CSV table of C-alpha atoms in Angstrom, one decimal:
chain,number,residue,atom,x,y,z
A,1,UNK,CA,-161.8,72.2,-10.1
A,2,UNK,CA,-160.5,73.1,-6.6
A,3,UNK,CA,-157.4,71.2,-7.1
A,4,UNK,CA,-156.9,73.2,-10.3
A,5,UNK,CA,-157.3,76.4,-8.5
A,6,UNK,CA,-154.9,75.1,-5.8
A,7,UNK,CA,-152.3,74.0,-8.3
A,8,UNK,CA,-152.6,77.3,-10.1
A,9,UNK,CA,-152.0,79.2,-6.8
A,10,UNK,CA,-148.9,76.9,-6.1
A,11,UNK,CA,-147.5,77.7,-9.4
A,12,UNK,CA,-148.0,81.4,-8.7
A,13,UNK,CA,-146.1,81.1,-5.5
A,14,UNK,CA,-143.4,79.3,-6.9
A,15,UNK,CA,-143.0,81.9,-10.0
A,16,UNK,CA,-143.0,84.6,-7.3
A,17,UNK,CA,-140.4,82.8,-5.1
A,18,UNK,CA,-138.3,82.4,-8.3
A,19,UNK,CA,-138.4,86.0,-9.5
A,20,UNK,CA,-137.6,87.2,-6.0
A,21,UNK,CA,-134.1,85.2,-6.3
A,22,UNK,CA,-133.1,87.6,-9.2
A,23,UNK,CA,-130.4,89.8,-7.7
A,24,UNK,CA,-129.2,92.9,-9.7
A,25,UNK,CA,-125.3,93.4,-9.3
A,26,UNK,CA,-124.1,96.9,-9.6
A,27,UNK,CA,-120.6,97.8,-10.9
A,28,UNK,CA,-119.0,100.9,-12.4
A,29,UNK,CA,-117.9,99.3,-16.0
A,30,UNK,CA,-115.0,101.6,-16.1
A,31,UNK,CA,-112.3,100.1,-13.9
A,32,UNK,CA,-110.3,97.5,-15.9
A,33,UNK,CA,-109.3,94.9,-15.1
A,34,UNK,CA,-111.8,94.5,-12.4
A,35,UNK,CA,-114.7,95.7,-14.6
A,36,UNK,CA,-115.3,97.3,-17.9
A,37,UNK,CA,-117.7,97.7,-20.9
A,38,UNK,CA,-116.6,95.3,-23.7
A,39,UNK,CA,-117.0,95.9,-27.6
A,40,UNK,CA,-120.5,94.4,-27.3
A,41,UNK,CA,-121.5,96.8,-24.6
A,42,UNK,CA,-121.6,94.0,-21.9
A,43,UNK,CA,-120.0,94.2,-18.5
A,44,UNK,CA,-116.7,92.3,-18.8
A,45,UNK,CA,-113.6,91.7,-16.6
A,46,UNK,CA,-112.5,89.9,-13.5
A,47,UNK,CA,-115.7,90.9,-11.5
A,48,UNK,CA,-118.1,89.9,-14.1
A,49,UNK,CA,-116.7,86.3,-14.2
A,50,UNK,CA,-116.4,86.3,-10.6
A,51,UNK,CA,-119.9,87.7,-10.1
A,52,UNK,CA,-121.4,85.0,-12.4
A,53,UNK,CA,-119.7,82.2,-10.7
A,54,UNK,CA,-120.6,83.3,-7.3
A,55,UNK,CA,-124.4,83.6,-8.5
A,56,UNK,CA,-124.1,80.1,-9.9
A,57,UNK,CA,-122.8,78.8,-6.7
A,58,UNK,CA,-125.5,80.6,-4.7
A,59,UNK,CA,-128.0,79.3,-7.1
A,60,UNK,CA,-129.4,83.0,-7.8
A,61,UNK,CA,-130.3,84.4,-11.2
A,62,UNK,CA,-128.2,87.7,-11.5
A,63,UNK,CA,-128.5,90.9,-13.6
A,64,UNK,CA,-125.8,93.3,-14.1
A,65,UNK,CA,-126.5,97.3,-13.9
A,66,UNK,CA,-123.8,99.9,-14.3
A,67,UNK,CA,-123.5,102.9,-12.0
A,68,UNK,CA,-121.3,105.9,-11.8
A,69,UNK,CA,-118.8,105.5,-9.2
A,70,UNK,CA,-119.5,108.6,-7.2
A,71,UNK,CA,-123.2,107.6,-6.6
A,72,UNK,CA,-122.8,103.8,-6.2
A,73,UNK,CA,-123.5,103.5,-2.7
A,74,UNK,CA,-126.4,105.8,-2.6
A,75,UNK,CA,-128.1,103.9,-5.4
A,76,UNK,CA,-127.5,100.7,-3.6
A,77,UNK,CA,-129.2,102.1,-0.7
A,78,UNK,CA,-132.0,103.5,-2.6
A,79,UNK,CA,-132.7,100.1,-4.2
A,80,UNK,CA,-131.2,100.3,-7.8
A,81,UNK,CA,-129.4,97.1,-7.4
A,82,UNK,CA,-129.1,94.4,-4.6
A,83,UNK,CA,-125.2,94.3,-4.2
A,84,UNK,CA,-122.3,96.1,-5.5
A,85,UNK,CA,-119.3,94.2,-6.9
A,86,UNK,CA,-117.0,97.1,-8.4
A,87,UNK,CA,-113.5,97.0,-7.0
A,88,UNK,CA,-114.6,98.4,-3.6
A,89,UNK,CA,-112.0,98.2,-0.9
A,90,UNK,CA,-113.5,97.4,2.4
A,91,UNK,CA,-113.0,100.4,4.8
A,92,UNK,CA,-114.5,101.5,8.1
A,93,UNK,CA,-116.2,104.6,6.6
A,94,UNK,CA,-118.1,102.6,4.2
A,95,UNK,CA,-118.9,99.9,6.8
A,96,UNK,CA,-120.8,102.9,8.5
A,97,UNK,CA,-123.3,102.9,5.5
A,98,UNK,CA,-123.3,99.4,4.0
A,99,UNK,CA,-122.2,96.0,5.0
A,100,UNK,CA,-119.5,93.9,3.0
A,101,UNK,CA,-118.9,90.3,2.3
A,102,UNK,CA,-115.6,88.7,3.2
A,103,UNK,CA,-112.9,89.9,0.8
A,104,UNK,CA,-112.7,88.3,-2.6
A,105,UNK,CA,-109.1,89.8,-3.1
A,106,UNK,CA,-106.5,89.7,-0.4
A,107,UNK,CA,-105.1,93.0,0.7
A,108,UNK,CA,-103.5,94.6,-2.3
A,109,UNK,CA,-101.2,97.5,-2.9
A,110,UNK,CA,-101.9,101.0,-4.2
A,111,UNK,CA,-99.2,102.6,-6.4
A,112,UNK,CA,-97.9,105.7,-8.2
A,113,UNK,CA,-97.2,105.9,-11.7
A,114,UNK,CA,-95.9,109.0,-13.6
A,115,UNK,CA,-94.2,110.0,-16.9
A,116,UNK,CA,-90.8,110.8,-15.0
A,117,UNK,CA,-88.9,109.1,-12.0
A,118,UNK,CA,-88.7,112.7,-10.8
A,119,UNK,CA,-92.3,113.1,-9.9
A,120,UNK,CA,-92.8,114.9,-6.7
A,121,UNK,CA,-95.3,112.8,-4.7
A,122,UNK,CA,-95.1,114.9,-1.5
A,123,UNK,CA,-95.7,118.3,-2.4
A,124,UNK,CA,-96.6,117.9,-6.1
A,125,UNK,CA,-100.2,117.3,-7.9
A,126,UNK,CA,-101.5,113.9,-7.9
A,127,UNK,CA,-104.5,112.7,-9.7
A,128,UNK,CA,-106.9,110.0,-8.4
A,129,UNK,CA,-110.3,108.8,-8.7
A,130,UNK,CA,-112.7,110.5,-6.3
A,131,UNK,CA,-114.2,108.8,-3.5
A,132,UNK,CA,-111.6,106.2,-3.4
A,133,UNK,CA,-109.0,105.0,-0.5
A,134,UNK,CA,-106.4,106.3,-2.8
A,135,UNK,CA,-107.9,110.0,-3.0
A,136,UNK,CA,-108.3,110.2,0.7
A,137,UNK,CA,-104.7,108.9,1.2
A,138,UNK,CA,-103.5,111.8,-1.1
A,139,UNK,CA,-105.2,114.5,1.0
A,140,UNK,CA,-103.6,112.8,4.2
A,141,UNK,CA,-100.2,113.0,2.6
A,142,UNK,CA,-100.2,116.7,2.1
A,143,UNK,CA,-99.8,116.5,-1.8
A,144,UNK,CA,-102.1,118.5,-3.9
A,145,UNK,CA,-105.1,116.2,-5.1
A,146,UNK,CA,-106.7,116.3,-8.4
A,147,UNK,CA,-110.0,114.2,-8.3
A,148,UNK,CA,-111.8,112.9,-11.1
A,149,UNK,CA,-115.0,110.9,-11.6
A,150,UNK,CA,-113.3,107.7,-13.2
A,151,UNK,CA,-109.8,106.0,-13.3
A,152,UNK,CA,-109.5,106.8,-17.0
A,153,UNK,CA,-110.0,110.5,-16.4
A,154,UNK,CA,-107.3,110.3,-13.5
A,155,UNK,CA,-104.9,108.6,-15.8
A,156,UNK,CA,-105.4,110.9,-18.7
A,157,UNK,CA,-104.5,113.8,-16.3
A,158,UNK,CA,-101.1,112.2,-15.7
A,159,UNK,CA,-100.4,111.5,-19.3
A,160,UNK,CA,-101.3,115.0,-20.5
A,161,UNK,CA,-99.2,116.5,-17.6
A,162,UNK,CA,-101.9,118.1,-15.7
A,163,UNK,CA,-100.8,116.0,-12.5
A,164,UNK,CA,-97.3,114.9,-11.6
A,165,UNK,CA,-98.4,111.2,-11.0
A,166,UNK,CA,-101.6,109.2,-10.7
A,167,UNK,CA,-102.4,107.0,-7.6
A,168,UNK,CA,-104.6,104.0,-8.0
A,169,UNK,CA,-104.9,100.3,-7.4
A,170,UNK,CA,-101.8,98.9,-8.6
A,171,UNK,CA,-103.4,96.3,-10.5
A,172,UNK,CA,-105.2,98.8,-12.8
A,173,UNK,CA,-101.8,100.5,-13.6
A,174,UNK,CA,-99.8,97.4,-14.4
A,175,UNK,CA,-101.0,97.5,-18.1
A,176,UNK,CA,-100.1,101.0,-18.5
A,177,UNK,CA,-96.5,100.8,-17.1
A,178,UNK,CA,-96.1,97.5,-19.1
A,179,UNK,CA,-96.9,99.3,-22.3
A,180,UNK,CA,-94.4,102.1,-21.5
A,181,UNK,CA,-97.0,104.8,-21.2
A,182,UNK,CA,-95.8,105.4,-17.6
A,183,UNK,CA,-93.3,104.1,-14.8
A,184,UNK,CA,-93.6,103.1,-11.4
A,185,UNK,CA,-92.7,105.8,-8.8
A,186,UNK,CA,-92.3,105.9,-5.0
A,187,UNK,CA,-93.3,102.9,-3.0
A,188,UNK,CA,-96.4,100.6,-3.1
A,189,UNK,CA,-98.9,101.2,-0.2
A,190,UNK,CA,-101.2,98.9,1.4
A,191,UNK,CA,-104.5,100.9,2.4
A,192,UNK,CA,-107.0,98.1,2.9
A,193,UNK,CA,-107.9,94.5,4.0
A,194,UNK,CA,-109.1,93.9,0.4
A,195,UNK,CA,-112.0,94.2,-1.8
A,196,UNK,CA,-115.5,93.0,-1.1
A,197,UNK,CA,-119.2,93.0,-2.3
A,198,UNK,CA,-121.2,95.8,-0.8
A,199,UNK,CA,-124.9,95.2,0.6
A,200,UNK,CA,-127.7,97.0,2.4
A,201,UNK,CA,-127.6,96.5,6.2
A,202,UNK,CA,-131.2,95.2,5.6
A,203,UNK,CA,-130.1,92.3,3.5
A,204,UNK,CA,-128.1,89.9,5.8
A,205,UNK,CA,-129.4,86.8,4.3
A,206,UNK,CA,-128.3,87.9,0.7
A,207,UNK,CA,-124.9,88.7,2.1
A,208,UNK,CA,-124.7,85.4,3.7
A,209,UNK,CA,-125.3,83.6,0.6
A,210,UNK,CA,-122.6,85.3,-1.4
A,211,UNK,CA,-120.2,84.8,1.6
A,212,UNK,CA,-120.7,81.1,1.4
A,213,UNK,CA,-120.0,81.3,-2.2
A,214,UNK,CA,-117.0,83.4,-1.9
A,215,UNK,CA,-115.5,80.9,0.8
A,216,UNK,CA,-116.1,77.9,-1.5
A,217,UNK,CA,-114.2,79.5,-4.0
A,218,UNK,CA,-111.4,80.1,-1.8
A,219,UNK,CA,-111.5,76.6,-0.3
A,220,UNK,CA,-111.3,74.9,-3.9
A,221,UNK,CA,-108.8,77.2,-5.3
A,222,UNK,CA,-110.9,78.6,-8.2
A,223,UNK,CA,-110.5,82.2,-6.6
A,224,UNK,CA,-106.8,82.2,-6.6
A,225,UNK,CA,-106.8,81.0,-10.2
A,226,UNK,CA,-109.2,83.8,-11.4
A,227,UNK,CA,-107.0,86.4,-9.5
A,228,UNK,CA,-104.0,85.4,-11.3
A,229,UNK,CA,-105.7,85.0,-14.7
A,230,UNK,CA,-107.5,88.2,-14.6
A,231,UNK,CA,-105.3,90.7,-12.3
A,232,UNK,CA,-102.0,89.4,-13.3
A,233,UNK,CA,-99.5,86.9,-12.0
A,234,UNK,CA,-97.9,89.2,-9.5
A,235,UNK,CA,-101.3,89.8,-7.6
A,236,UNK,CA,-101.5,88.6,-4.0
A,237,UNK,CA,-103.6,85.5,-3.5
A,238,UNK,CA,-105.0,83.6,-0.5
A,239,UNK,CA,-102.9,81.3,1.4
């Protein structure tokens, strides 16, 4: 009987340890091709495939949670999920609040798209998603910023003529330009050191597990293959 009790206790501890390894990944679900919701209501895109692979390499069970962009860091800090994987550029301002993994994309470009090549980028009205490195750049440039809660809303403002141009990660604008809905204007601008996963500062062990998984994907080349497949053949890759 004593052995049975001990075995039951051991199983309970093992079950508790297994459940503790379930990690909730927070994403926006509205920033293609990085992340979006597919026709089945599931998170899809580059970061869904990447996140699943990272979890497999780290031997973690992962669940996906969607959250509006403007509150994605506060809800990480409040415990609604354990990590952010949502096209979030690594910046010094954000690092004051959260920790980042190493980058899983190289430094990439931000770009302007507009309906006309004559769009005024210096004194005109530029649309961008709120709380992004692009919206801050517009403020610093002296142009008039129109902020929107999502990338799709900022894009719609340019298409409708409410804004002279939209400014966003170039990868997100490539399909829009390729289909002829807009054209490139101005120069591409490098604003960050790349995109990384975000973690609470109290979770260094979890961050280390994902760091190791990202490093292994860089080393064996699978991360570059994934970037080219999902973000486009012109996207920067790791050397």
